[in-house]
Short mmCIF file of C-alpha atoms and ligand atoms in Angstrom, two decimals:
data_model
loop_
_atom_site.label_atom_id
_atom_site.label_comp_id
_atom_site.label_asym_id
_atom_site.label_seq_id
_atom_site.Cartn_x
_atom_site.Cartn_y
_atom_site.Cartn_z
CA UNK A 1 7.10 -48.67 -23.95
CA UNK A 2 8.37 -52.23 -24.08
CA UNK A 3 11.49 -51.03 -22.25
CA UNK A 4 9.46 -50.02 -19.21
CA UNK A 5 6.53 -52.44 -19.47
CA UNK A 6 7.10 -56.09 -20.43
CA UNK A 7 5.15 -57.29 -23.46
CA UNK A 8 4.75 -60.80 -24.83
CA UNK A 9 3.35 -62.23 -28.05
CA UNK A 10 1.31 -65.40 -28.51
CA UNK A 11 1.35 -67.59 -31.62
CA UNK A 12 -0.51 -70.76 -32.56
CA UNK A 13 1.51 -73.55 -34.21
CA UNK A 14 1.05 -73.31 -37.99
CA UNK A 15 -0.05 -76.48 -39.78
CA UNK A 16 1.02 -75.76 -43.37
CA UNK A 17 4.42 -75.09 -44.90
CA UNK A 18 3.23 -71.64 -45.99
CA UNK A 19 2.08 -70.91 -42.42
CA UNK A 20 5.44 -72.01 -41.04
CA UNK A 21 7.35 -69.81 -43.49
CA UNK A 22 5.12 -66.84 -42.70
CA UNK A 23 5.67 -67.28 -38.96
CA UNK A 24 9.44 -66.93 -39.43
CA UNK A 25 8.83 -63.41 -40.82
CA UNK A 26 6.15 -62.56 -38.24
CA UNK A 27 8.46 -63.66 -35.42
CA UNK A 28 11.37 -61.65 -36.75
CA UNK A 29 9.25 -58.45 -37.16
CA UNK A 30 7.69 -58.76 -33.71
CA UNK A 31 11.05 -59.66 -32.10
CA UNK A 32 12.21 -56.18 -33.20
CA UNK A 33 9.68 -54.78 -30.67
CA UNK A 34 11.77 -56.35 -27.87
CA UNK A 35 9.16 -58.56 -26.19
CA UNK A 36 10.05 -60.34 -22.96
CA UNK A 37 8.94 -63.63 -24.51
CA UNK A 38 6.79 -65.37 -27.11
CA UNK A 39 4.36 -68.17 -26.33
CA UNK A 40 2.94 -70.98 -28.49
CA UNK A 41 -0.50 -72.51 -27.89
CA UNK A 42 -1.24 -76.20 -27.41
CA UNK A 43 -4.23 -77.71 -29.24
CA UNK A 44 -7.14 -79.09 -27.25
CA UNK A 45 -6.38 -82.63 -26.04
CA UNK A 46 -2.71 -82.23 -27.04
CA UNK A 47 -3.67 -82.27 -30.73
CA UNK A 48 -0.71 -80.01 -31.67
CA UNK A 49 1.86 -81.80 -29.49
CA UNK A 50 4.70 -82.04 -32.03
CA UNK A 51 3.70 -78.92 -33.94
CA UNK A 52 3.79 -76.82 -30.77
CA UNK A 53 7.15 -78.31 -29.86
CA UNK A 54 8.63 -77.67 -33.33
CA UNK A 55 7.36 -74.08 -33.33
CA UNK A 56 8.77 -73.47 -29.83
CA UNK A 57 12.17 -74.89 -30.76
CA UNK A 58 12.24 -72.80 -33.97
CA UNK A 59 11.59 -69.59 -32.02
CA UNK A 60 14.20 -70.53 -29.42
CA UNK A 61 16.75 -71.26 -32.19
CA UNK A 62 16.00 -67.81 -33.67
CA UNK A 63 17.16 -66.31 -30.37
CA UNK A 64 13.95 -65.52 -28.45
CA UNK A 65 12.70 -66.54 -25.03
CA UNK A 66 9.64 -68.73 -25.61
CA UNK A 67 7.00 -70.47 -23.51
CA UNK A 68 5.15 -73.53 -24.73
CA UNK A 69 1.52 -73.76 -23.55
CA UNK A 70 0.90 -77.14 -21.97
CA UNK A 71 -1.99 -79.20 -20.65
CA UNK A 72 -2.32 -82.87 -19.82
CA UNK A 73 -4.45 -83.14 -22.95
CA UNK A 74 -4.55 -86.80 -23.92
CA UNK A 75 -1.27 -87.63 -22.12
CA UNK A 76 -0.67 -89.48 -18.89
CA UNK A 77 2.02 -88.36 -16.41
CA UNK A 78 4.76 -90.15 -18.37
CA UNK A 79 3.83 -88.36 -21.58
CA UNK A 80 3.75 -84.92 -19.94
CA UNK A 81 7.04 -85.62 -18.17
CA UNK A 82 8.63 -86.64 -21.47
CA UNK A 83 7.51 -83.39 -23.11
CA UNK A 84 8.68 -81.26 -20.16
CA UNK A 85 12.04 -83.06 -20.15
CA UNK A 86 12.47 -82.32 -23.84
CA UNK A 87 11.71 -78.62 -23.20
CA UNK A 88 14.14 -78.45 -20.30
CA UNK A 89 16.85 -80.16 -22.37
CA UNK A 90 16.28 -77.62 -25.17
CA UNK A 91 16.89 -74.75 -22.74
CA UNK A 92 13.26 -73.66 -22.39
CA UNK A 93 12.70 -71.82 -19.09
CA UNK A 94 8.97 -70.95 -19.19
CA UNK A 95 5.68 -72.82 -19.45
CA UNK A 96 2.08 -71.61 -19.74
CA UNK A 97 0.30 -74.29 -17.66
CA UNK A 98 -3.36 -74.95 -18.48
CA UNK A 99 -6.17 -77.38 -17.95
CA UNK A 100 -7.22 -76.88 -21.56
CA UNK A 101 -10.45 -78.11 -23.06
CA UNK A 102 -11.52 -81.38 -24.61
CA UNK A 103 -11.36 -81.53 -28.40
CA UNK A 104 -14.87 -81.39 -29.91
CA UNK A 105 -16.38 -84.85 -30.25
CA UNK A 106 -14.57 -86.31 -27.26
CA UNK A 107 -17.49 -85.68 -24.89
CA UNK A 108 -16.73 -86.97 -21.42
CA UNK A 109 -14.44 -89.72 -22.69
CA UNK A 110 -11.31 -88.01 -21.38
CA UNK A 111 -10.45 -86.53 -18.01
CA UNK A 112 -9.28 -82.92 -17.77
CA UNK A 113 -6.54 -82.16 -15.25
CA UNK A 114 -6.94 -78.79 -13.56
CA UNK A 115 -4.14 -76.27 -14.06
CA UNK A 116 -3.25 -76.11 -10.33
CA UNK A 117 -2.46 -79.85 -10.49
CA UNK A 118 -0.27 -79.34 -13.57
CA UNK A 119 1.60 -76.52 -11.79
CA UNK A 120 2.13 -78.84 -8.79
CA UNK A 121 3.37 -81.56 -11.14
CA UNK A 122 5.86 -79.17 -12.81
CA UNK A 123 7.18 -77.93 -9.45
CA UNK A 124 7.45 -81.50 -8.11
CA UNK A 125 9.55 -82.72 -11.03
CA UNK A 126 11.46 -79.59 -12.09
CA UNK A 127 11.71 -77.40 -8.99
CA UNK A 128 12.26 -73.79 -9.98
CA UNK A 129 13.63 -74.52 -13.45
CA UNK A 130 10.54 -73.12 -15.22
CA UNK A 131 8.83 -69.78 -14.78
CA UNK A 132 5.18 -70.87 -14.80
CA UNK A 133 2.37 -68.70 -16.17
CA UNK A 134 -1.29 -69.65 -15.72
CA UNK A 135 -4.60 -68.40 -17.12
CA UNK A 136 -6.95 -65.93 -15.40
CA UNK A 137 -10.41 -64.70 -16.34
CA UNK A 138 -11.39 -61.09 -15.45
CA UNK A 139 -14.91 -61.80 -16.78
CA UNK A 140 -14.85 -65.25 -15.11
CA UNK A 141 -14.32 -68.64 -16.73
CA UNK A 142 -17.54 -69.90 -18.39
CA UNK A 143 -17.58 -73.08 -16.23
CA UNK A 144 -16.81 -71.34 -12.91
CA UNK A 145 -19.30 -72.03 -10.12
CA UNK A 146 -19.10 -68.36 -9.05
CA UNK A 147 -16.89 -65.26 -9.21
CA UNK A 148 -15.51 -66.11 -5.76
CA UNK A 149 -14.80 -69.68 -6.81
CA UNK A 150 -12.84 -68.62 -9.88
CA UNK A 151 -10.70 -66.22 -7.79
CA UNK A 152 -10.18 -69.09 -5.31
CA UNK A 153 -8.91 -71.45 -8.03
CA UNK A 154 -6.59 -68.80 -9.43
CA UNK A 155 -5.17 -68.41 -5.94
CA UNK A 156 -4.70 -72.19 -5.80
CA UNK A 157 -2.65 -72.01 -9.01
CA UNK A 158 -0.39 -69.45 -7.33
CA UNK A 159 -0.27 -71.54 -4.14
CA UNK A 160 0.88 -74.46 -6.30
CA UNK A 161 3.81 -72.37 -7.52
CA UNK A 162 2.73 -70.31 -10.55
CA UNK A 163 4.71 -67.09 -11.00
CA UNK A 164 2.19 -64.99 -12.90
CA UNK A 165 -1.15 -65.13 -14.70
CA UNK A 166 -2.10 -64.04 -18.20
CA UNK A 167 -5.75 -63.16 -18.67
CA UNK A 168 -8.35 -64.12 -21.20
CA UNK A 169 -8.92 -61.09 -23.43
CA UNK A 170 -11.51 -58.49 -22.46
CA UNK A 171 -12.57 -55.10 -23.77
CA UNK A 172 -13.73 -53.52 -20.52
CA UNK A 173 -10.77 -52.33 -18.41
CA UNK A 174 -13.00 -52.08 -15.31
CA UNK A 175 -13.53 -55.86 -15.47
CA UNK A 176 -9.74 -56.30 -15.23
CA UNK A 177 -9.18 -53.75 -12.45
CA UNK A 178 -12.07 -55.14 -10.40
CA UNK A 179 -10.75 -58.68 -10.80
CA UNK A 180 -7.20 -57.72 -9.80
CA UNK A 181 -8.61 -55.94 -6.77
CA UNK A 182 -10.66 -58.99 -5.74
CA UNK A 183 -7.56 -61.16 -6.12
CA UNK A 184 -5.52 -58.75 -3.96
CA UNK A 185 -8.20 -58.94 -1.28
CA UNK A 186 -7.71 -62.73 -1.26
CA UNK A 187 -3.96 -62.30 -0.78
CA UNK A 188 -2.85 -62.74 -4.41
CA UNK A 189 0.10 -60.44 -5.07
CA UNK A 190 1.60 -62.10 -8.15
CA UNK A 191 1.36 -60.22 -11.49
CA UNK A 192 -1.89 -60.63 -13.46
CA UNK A 193 -1.06 -59.62 -17.02
CA UNK A 194 -3.86 -58.50 -19.34
CA UNK A 195 -4.31 -60.59 -22.49
CA UNK A 196 -4.95 -58.28 -25.44
CA UNK A 197 -6.89 -59.33 -28.55
CA UNK A 198 -6.28 -57.07 -31.55
CA UNK A 199 -9.34 -56.84 -33.82
CA UNK A 200 -9.14 -58.13 -37.36
CA UNK A 201 -12.46 -59.77 -38.16
CA UNK A 202 -15.76 -58.77 -36.57
CA UNK A 203 -17.64 -62.01 -37.30
CA UNK A 204 -14.98 -64.33 -35.90
CA UNK A 205 -14.43 -62.01 -32.92
CA UNK A 206 -18.11 -62.28 -31.98
CA UNK A 207 -18.16 -66.06 -32.38
CA UNK A 208 -14.94 -66.60 -30.46
CA UNK A 209 -15.96 -64.19 -27.68
CA UNK A 210 -19.27 -65.97 -27.17
CA UNK A 211 -17.39 -69.27 -26.76
CA UNK A 212 -14.79 -68.06 -24.31
CA UNK A 213 -17.03 -65.77 -22.25
CA UNK A 214 -15.47 -62.44 -23.27
CA UNK A 215 -17.99 -59.61 -23.55
CA UNK A 216 -17.89 -57.38 -26.62
CA UNK A 217 -19.48 -54.11 -25.43
CA UNK A 218 -22.50 -52.85 -27.39
CA UNK A 219 -20.73 -49.67 -28.46
CA UNK A 220 -17.94 -51.75 -30.00
CA UNK A 221 -20.39 -54.05 -31.78
CA UNK A 222 -22.24 -51.07 -33.23
CA UNK A 223 -19.04 -49.34 -34.30
CA UNK A 224 -17.37 -52.40 -35.86
CA UNK A 225 -20.59 -53.53 -37.55
CA UNK A 226 -20.48 -50.41 -39.68
CA UNK A 227 -17.17 -51.57 -41.17
CA UNK A 228 -18.29 -55.11 -41.97
CA UNK A 229 -17.72 -54.53 -45.69
CA UNK A 230 -14.44 -52.70 -45.32
CA UNK A 231 -11.78 -54.75 -43.57
CA UNK A 232 -9.14 -52.02 -43.80
CA UNK A 233 -11.32 -49.50 -41.94
CA UNK A 234 -12.28 -52.21 -39.43
CA UNK A 235 -8.64 -52.93 -38.62
CA UNK A 236 -7.91 -49.19 -38.32
CA UNK A 237 -10.88 -48.72 -35.95
CA UNK A 238 -9.74 -51.80 -34.02
CA UNK A 239 -6.21 -50.43 -33.63
CA UNK A 240 -7.66 -47.22 -32.20
CA UNK A 241 -9.95 -49.07 -29.76
CA UNK A 242 -7.28 -51.50 -28.55
CA UNK A 243 -4.59 -48.81 -28.25
CA UNK A 244 -6.96 -46.83 -26.00
CA UNK A 245 -7.68 -49.98 -23.94
CA UNK A 246 -3.94 -50.67 -23.52
CA UNK A 247 -3.30 -47.06 -22.50
CA UNK A 248 -5.94 -47.32 -19.77
CA UNK A 249 -4.45 -50.59 -18.55
CA UNK A 250 -0.92 -49.19 -18.47
CA UNK A 251 -1.99 -46.01 -16.66
CA UNK A 252 -4.00 -48.11 -14.21
CA UNK A 253 -0.93 -50.17 -13.28
CA UNK A 254 -1.09 -53.36 -15.40
CA UNK A 255 2.25 -55.17 -14.96
CA UNK A 256 2.62 -56.04 -18.67
CA UNK A 257 0.63 -56.78 -21.85
CA UNK A 258 0.29 -60.15 -23.59
CA UNK A 259 -0.89 -59.95 -27.22
CA UNK A 260 -2.89 -62.66 -28.97
CA UNK A 261 -1.26 -61.99 -32.34
CA UNK A 262 -3.14 -64.64 -34.38
CA UNK A 263 0.22 -65.08 -36.17
CA UNK A 264 -0.09 -61.63 -37.80
CA UNK A 265 2.42 -58.76 -37.63
CA UNK A 266 -0.43 -56.27 -37.69
CA UNK A 267 -2.50 -55.04 -35.95
CA UNK A 268 -0.35 -56.05 -32.92
CA UNK A 269 2.71 -54.19 -34.20
CA UNK A 270 0.68 -51.03 -34.94
CA UNK A 271 -0.79 -51.05 -31.42
CA UNK A 272 2.60 -51.53 -29.75
CA UNK A 273 4.12 -48.77 -31.88
CA UNK A 274 1.25 -46.44 -30.91
CA UNK A 275 1.94 -47.19 -27.25
CA UNK A 276 5.65 -46.52 -27.71
CA UNK A 277 5.09 -43.26 -29.58
P1 FAD B 1 -8.39 -74.28 -14.75
O1 FAD B 1 -7.54 -73.28 -14.06
O2 FAD B 1 -8.24 -75.70 -14.35
O3 FAD B 1 -9.91 -73.79 -14.56
C1 FAD B 1 -10.97 -74.36 -15.32
C2 FAD B 1 -12.30 -74.20 -14.56
O4 FAD B 1 -12.32 -75.05 -13.40
C3 FAD B 1 -12.59 -72.80 -13.99
O5 FAD B 1 -13.97 -72.62 -14.05
C4 FAD B 1 -12.09 -72.85 -12.53
O6 FAD B 1 -12.82 -71.96 -11.71
C5 FAD B 1 -12.33 -74.32 -12.16
N1 FAD B 1 -11.25 -74.92 -11.38
C6 FAD B 1 -9.93 -74.65 -11.45
N2 FAD B 1 -9.23 -75.51 -10.68
C7 FAD B 1 -10.12 -76.34 -10.10
C8 FAD B 1 -10.00 -77.46 -9.24
N3 FAD B 1 -8.81 -77.88 -8.81
N4 FAD B 1 -11.15 -78.10 -8.86
C9 FAD B 1 -12.37 -77.70 -9.32
N5 FAD B 1 -12.52 -76.63 -10.16
C10 FAD B 1 -11.41 -75.98 -10.55
N6 FAD B 1 -6.64 -73.47 -24.55
C11 FAD B 1 -6.02 -74.39 -25.32
O7 FAD B 1 -6.63 -75.39 -25.71
N7 FAD B 1 -4.71 -74.22 -25.69
C12 FAD B 1 -3.97 -73.17 -25.29
O8 FAD B 1 -2.80 -73.07 -25.63
C13 FAD B 1 -4.60 -72.18 -24.48
N8 FAD B 1 -3.92 -71.11 -24.03
C14 FAD B 1 -4.53 -70.20 -23.21
C15 FAD B 1 -3.79 -69.13 -22.73
C16 FAD B 1 -4.38 -68.17 -21.91
C17 FAD B 1 -3.56 -67.01 -21.40
C18 FAD B 1 -5.76 -68.30 -21.55
C19 FAD B 1 -6.42 -67.26 -20.68
C20 FAD B 1 -6.49 -69.39 -22.00
C21 FAD B 1 -5.89 -70.35 -22.84
N9 FAD B 1 -6.59 -71.47 -23.30
C22 FAD B 1 -5.96 -72.38 -24.11
C23 FAD B 1 -7.98 -71.69 -22.92
C24 FAD B 1 -8.08 -72.60 -21.67
O9 FAD B 1 -7.52 -73.85 -21.95
C25 FAD B 1 -9.56 -72.76 -21.31
O10 FAD B 1 -10.08 -71.54 -20.86
C26 FAD B 1 -9.86 -73.88 -20.33
O11 FAD B 1 -11.29 -74.06 -20.32
C27 FAD B 1 -9.44 -73.62 -18.90
O12 FAD B 1 -8.10 -73.73 -18.70
P2 FAD B 1 -7.44 -73.23 -17.31
O13 FAD B 1 -6.03 -73.54 -17.35
O14 FAD B 1 -7.87 -71.85 -17.01
O15 FAD B 1 -8.21 -74.24 -16.31
#
């Protein structure tokens, strides 16, 4: 499948030596699935600045195309420019440009810079050097004033020069197709790639989903709840659910799939292999 439909894999930058060693293996196993690129997240407020950079450079050195996530975080223009220059000099050709969130405890002490302004900044200083991906929210960003407003701001990110969007994860394909349709109506014709969250842990999935505004449908909650004491069965049920979701997205015309791997080979690898088979 990856030969006809581009896939990409997201990592977070590991903090420990053991995590770093494990990621080398995870990267090498997932690279065998021929993704278009990997991406590496950036901690709220720029808290993983050097860790993200080191992880990105390690993946690049291992021979893969890789996109650092980036937000202004705690940096001023000079700091962001410095980081972007270092990526350009290392041969990096993609960026995932975000507003990001404030780290907990920072309150209103820091100013967030919207992603459309970061995209403008990248285009102003680097022209077309970077392919720029931005975030999109089929179930609408939790802070958005309205559905219409969120579509408007996504369009502004494209107007500023973004090449494609990767979505927040969702479990209802209709939410994605409706969103893409609404974007088309507003003149957005750039690719909007579904973000896919494989299921590993029911409790953390519920907590995380509540925070980021992703709805876990009742039928999924009821089904996964029954496996709370059996993580192996939960992962197997999750692989089945997410494979079916991906199949619907592919059949419905999604231009690619971006997997939130949580730095694990499985269940992402199992899902991709199901789709290929
Ligand atoms: P924006 O596009 O700036 O939007 C934020 C909110 O403001 C929305 O409600 C939007 O409607 C509104 N808005 C947008 N532009 C304007 C404007 N110019 N004026 C007024 N309102 C505006 N978080 C991390 O900390 N690190 C990561 O690495 C990371 N990676 C992510 C990758 C993907 C694919 C996705 C979907 C999310 C990721 N996030 C990450 C989470 C993201 O940082 C949060 O969702 C954050 O709250 C919004 O970032 P954004 O880039 O979508 O912001």
